Amino acid sequence: MHHGASRTVSKRTVPRLPHFLGFGIRRPTRVPLINASHRAARLVWAREHRKWTLEDWKRVAWSDESRFRLLHEDGRLRIWRQALEAMDPACQA
């Protein structure tokens, strides 16, 4: 493989270059999805349910958001970024 006119680069070297430059495959930094209106709505909900009894809460159908894999891929997003780019908005989800 040729890079420019004077440099020969091995095919095995090319995939290693991002690692050499400090990049790695990482999960993006998660940012809170709550804003001022969400915060206000949560407060209203909490105040409305403040006096619920144990019997009231027993009637709630609780659910769980578990992850299950059928294949090797886990479906989670991965990005190429350097370690110090964790808080860069382009590297967040």
Coordinates of N, CA and C in Angstrom, one line a residue:
M1 N 0.9 -1.2 0.0 CA 0.0 0.0 0.0 C 0.9 1.2 0.0
H2 N 0.6 2.2 -0.8 CA 1.4 3.4 -0.9 C 0.7 4.6 -0.3
H3 N 1.5 5.4 0.4 CA 1.0 6.6 1.0 C 1.8 7.7 0.5
G4 N 1.3 8.5 -0.5 CA 2.1 9.5 -1.1 C 3.0 8.8 -2.1
A5 N 4.1 9.5 -2.5 CA 5.0 9.0 -3.5 C 6.2 8.3 -2.9
S6 N 6.5 8.6 -1.7 CA 7.8 8.1 -1.1 C 7.7 7.2 0.1
R7 N 6.5 6.9 0.5 CA 6.3 6.1 1.7 C 5.5 4.8 1.5
T8 N 6.1 3.7 1.9 CA 5.3 2.4 1.8 C 4.8 2.0 3.1
V9 N 3.6 1.7 3.2 CA 2.9 1.4 4.5 C 2.3 0.0 4.4
S10 N 2.6 -0.8 5.4 CA 2.0 -2.2 5.4 C 0.5 -2.1 5.6
K11 N -0.2 -3.1 5.0 CA -1.7 -3.2 5.2 C -2.0 -3.4 6.7
R12 N -1.1 -4.1 7.4 CA -1.4 -4.3 8.8 C -1.2 -3.0 9.7
T13 N -0.4 -2.1 9.1 CA -0.1 -0.8 9.9 C -1.3 0.1 9.9
V14 N -2.1 0.1 8.8 CA -3.2 1.1 8.6 C -4.2 0.9 9.8
P15 N -4.7 -0.3 10.1 CA -5.7 -0.4 11.1 C -5.1 -0.1 12.5
R16 N -3.8 -0.2 12.7 CA -3.2 0.2 14.0 C -3.0 1.7 14.2
L17 N -3.1 2.4 13.1 CA -2.8 3.9 13.2 C -3.7 4.6 14.2
P18 N -5.0 4.4 14.2 CA -5.9 5.1 15.2 C -5.4 4.8 16.7
H19 N -5.0 3.6 17.0 CA -4.5 3.3 18.3 C -3.2 4.0 18.6
F20 N -2.3 4.1 17.6 CA -1.1 4.8 17.8 C -1.3 6.3 18.0
L21 N -2.4 6.8 17.4 CA -2.7 8.3 17.6 C -3.5 8.5 18.9
G22 N -3.8 7.5 19.7 CA -4.5 7.7 20.9 C -6.0 7.5 20.9
F23 N -6.5 7.0 19.8 CA -7.9 6.7 19.6 C -8.2 5.3 20.1
G24 N -9.4 5.1 20.6 CA -9.9 3.8 21.0 C -11.4 3.8 20.7
I25 N -11.9 2.5 20.7 CA -13.4 2.4 20.5 C -13.9 2.4 21.9
R26 N -14.8 3.4 22.1 CA -15.3 3.6 23.5 C -16.8 3.9 23.4
R27 N -17.5 3.7 24.5 CA -18.9 4.1 24.5 C -19.0 5.6 24.7
P28 N -19.9 6.2 24.1 CA -20.0 7.7 24.2 C -20.5 8.0 25.7
T29 N -20.1 9.2 26.1 CA -20.4 9.7 27.4 C -21.9 10.0 27.4
R30 N -22.6 9.4 28.4 CA -24.1 9.7 28.5 C -24.3 11.0 29.2
V31 N -25.2 11.8 28.6 CA -25.6 13.0 29.3 C -27.0 12.9 29.8
P32 N -27.3 13.6 30.8 CA -28.7 13.5 31.4 C -29.7 14.0 30.4
L33 N -30.8 13.3 30.2 CA -31.8 13.7 29.3 C -32.9 14.5 30.0
I34 N -32.6 15.1 31.1 CA -33.6 15.9 31.9 C -33.3 17.4 31.7
N35 N -34.3 18.2 31.5 CA -34.2 19.6 31.5 C -35.1 20.2 32.5
A36 N -35.3 21.6 32.4 CA -36.1 22.3 33.5 C -37.5 21.8 33.4
S37 N -38.1 21.6 32.3 CA -39.5 21.2 32.2 C -39.7 19.8 32.8
H38 N -38.7 18.9 32.5 CA -38.8 17.5 33.0 C -38.7 17.6 34.5
R39 N -37.8 18.4 35.0 CA -37.6 18.5 36.5 C -38.9 19.0 37.1
A40 N -39.6 20.0 36.5 CA -40.8 20.6 37.1 C -41.9 19.5 37.0
A41 N -42.0 18.7 36.0 CA -43.0 17.7 35.9 C -42.8 16.6 36.9
R42 N -41.5 16.2 37.2 CA -41.2 15.2 38.2 C -41.7 15.7 39.6
L43 N -41.4 17.0 39.8 CA -41.8 17.6 41.1 C -43.3 17.5 41.3
V44 N -44.1 17.9 40.3 CA -45.5 17.8 40.3 C -46.0 16.4 40.6
W45 N -45.4 15.4 39.9 CA -45.8 14.0 40.0 C -45.5 13.6 41.5
A46 N -44.3 13.9 42.0 CA -43.9 13.5 43.3 C -44.9 14.1 44.4
R47 N -45.3 15.4 44.2 CA -46.2 16.0 45.1 C -47.6 15.3 45.1
E48 N -48.0 14.9 43.9 CA -49.3 14.3 43.7 C -49.3 12.9 44.4
H49 N -48.2 12.2 44.4 CA -48.1 10.9 45.0 C -47.5 10.8 46.4
R50 N -47.3 11.9 46.9 CA -46.6 12.0 48.2 C -47.4 11.2 49.3
K51 N -48.7 11.2 49.3 CA -49.5 10.6 50.4 C -50.0 9.2 50.0
W52 N -49.4 8.6 49.0 CA -49.8 7.3 48.6 C -49.4 6.3 49.7
T53 N -50.3 5.3 50.0 CA -50.0 4.3 51.0 C -49.3 3.1 50.3
L54 N -48.8 2.2 51.1 CA -48.2 1.0 50.6 C -49.1 0.2 49.7
E55 N -50.4 0.2 50.0 CA -51.4 -0.5 49.2 C -51.5 0.2 47.8
D56 N -51.5 1.5 47.8 CA -51.5 2.2 46.5 C -50.3 1.8 45.6
W57 N -49.1 1.7 46.2 CA -47.9 1.4 45.5 C -47.9 -0.1 45.0
K58 N -48.6 -0.9 45.8 CA -48.7 -2.4 45.4 C -49.5 -2.6 44.1
R59 N -50.4 -1.6 43.8 CA -51.2 -1.7 42.6 C -50.5 -1.2 41.3
V60 N -49.2 -0.8 41.5 CA -48.5 -0.3 40.3 C -47.8 -1.5 39.6
A61 N -47.9 -1.5 38.3 CA -47.2 -2.5 37.5 C -45.8 -2.0 37.2
W62 N -44.8 -2.5 37.9 CA -43.4 -2.1 37.7 C -42.8 -2.9 36.5
S63 N -42.0 -2.2 35.8 CA -41.3 -2.9 34.7 C -39.8 -2.7 34.8
D64 N -39.1 -3.6 34.1 CA -37.6 -3.6 34.1 C -37.1 -3.4 32.7
E65 N -36.1 -2.7 32.5 CA -35.5 -2.5 31.2 C -34.2 -3.3 31.1
S66 N -34.3 -4.6 31.0 CA -33.1 -5.4 30.9 C -32.7 -5.6 29.5
R67 N -31.4 -5.8 29.3 CA -30.8 -6.0 28.0 C -30.6 -7.5 27.8
F68 N -31.0 -8.0 26.6 CA -30.7 -9.4 26.3 C -30.1 -9.5 24.9
R69 N -29.1 -10.4 24.8 CA -28.3 -10.5 23.5 C -28.6 -11.9 22.9
L70 N -29.0 -11.9 21.6 CA -29.2 -13.2 20.9 C -27.9 -13.5 20.1
L71 N -27.2 -12.5 19.6 CA -26.0 -12.6 18.8 C -24.9 -12.0 19.6
H72 N -23.7 -12.0 19.0 CA -22.5 -11.4 19.6 C -22.7 -9.9 19.8
E73 N -23.2 -9.2 18.8 CA -23.4 -7.8 19.0 C -24.4 -7.4 20.1
D74 N -24.0 -6.5 20.9 CA -24.9 -6.1 22.0 C -25.8 -4.9 21.6
G75 N -25.6 -4.3 20.4 CA -26.5 -3.2 20.0 C -26.1 -1.9 20.6
R76 N -25.1 -1.8 21.4 CA -24.7 -0.6 22.1 C -23.8 0.3 21.1
L77 N -24.0 1.5 21.2 CA -23.3 2.4 20.3 C -21.8 2.5 20.8
R78 N -20.9 2.5 19.8 CA -19.5 2.7 20.1 C -19.0 3.8 19.2
I79 N -18.0 4.5 19.6 CA -17.5 5.6 18.8 C -15.9 5.6 18.9
W80 N -15.3 6.1 17.9 CA -13.8 6.3 18.0 C -13.6 7.7 18.6
R81 N -12.9 7.8 19.7 CA -12.5 9.0 20.3 C -11.3 8.9 21.1
Q82 N -10.6 10.0 21.4 CA -9.5 10.0 22.3 C -10.0 10.1 23.7
A83 N -9.1 9.7 24.7 CA -9.5 9.7 26.1 C -10.0 11.1 26.6
L84 N -9.4 12.1 26.2 CA -9.7 13.5 26.7 C -10.9 14.1 26.0
E85 N -11.5 13.4 25.0 CA -12.7 13.9 24.3 C -14.0 13.4 24.9
A86 N -14.0 12.8 26.1 CA -15.2 12.3 26.7 C -16.3 13.3 26.8
M87 N -16.0 14.6 27.1 CA -17.0 15.6 27.3 C -17.3 16.4 26.1
D88 N -16.6 16.1 25.0 CA -16.9 16.8 23.7 C -18.3 16.5 23.3
P89 N -19.2 17.5 23.0 CA -20.5 17.2 22.6 C -20.6 16.2 21.4
A90 N -19.6 16.2 20.5 CA -19.6 15.3 19.3 C -19.4 13.9 19.8
C91 N -19.0 13.7 21.0 CA -18.7 12.3 21.5 C -19.7 11.9 22.5
Q92 N -20.8 12.5 22.6 CA -21.8 12.2 23.6 C -23.1 11.7 23.0
A93 N -23.8 10.9 23.8 CA -25.1 10.4 23.3 C -26.2 10.7 24.2

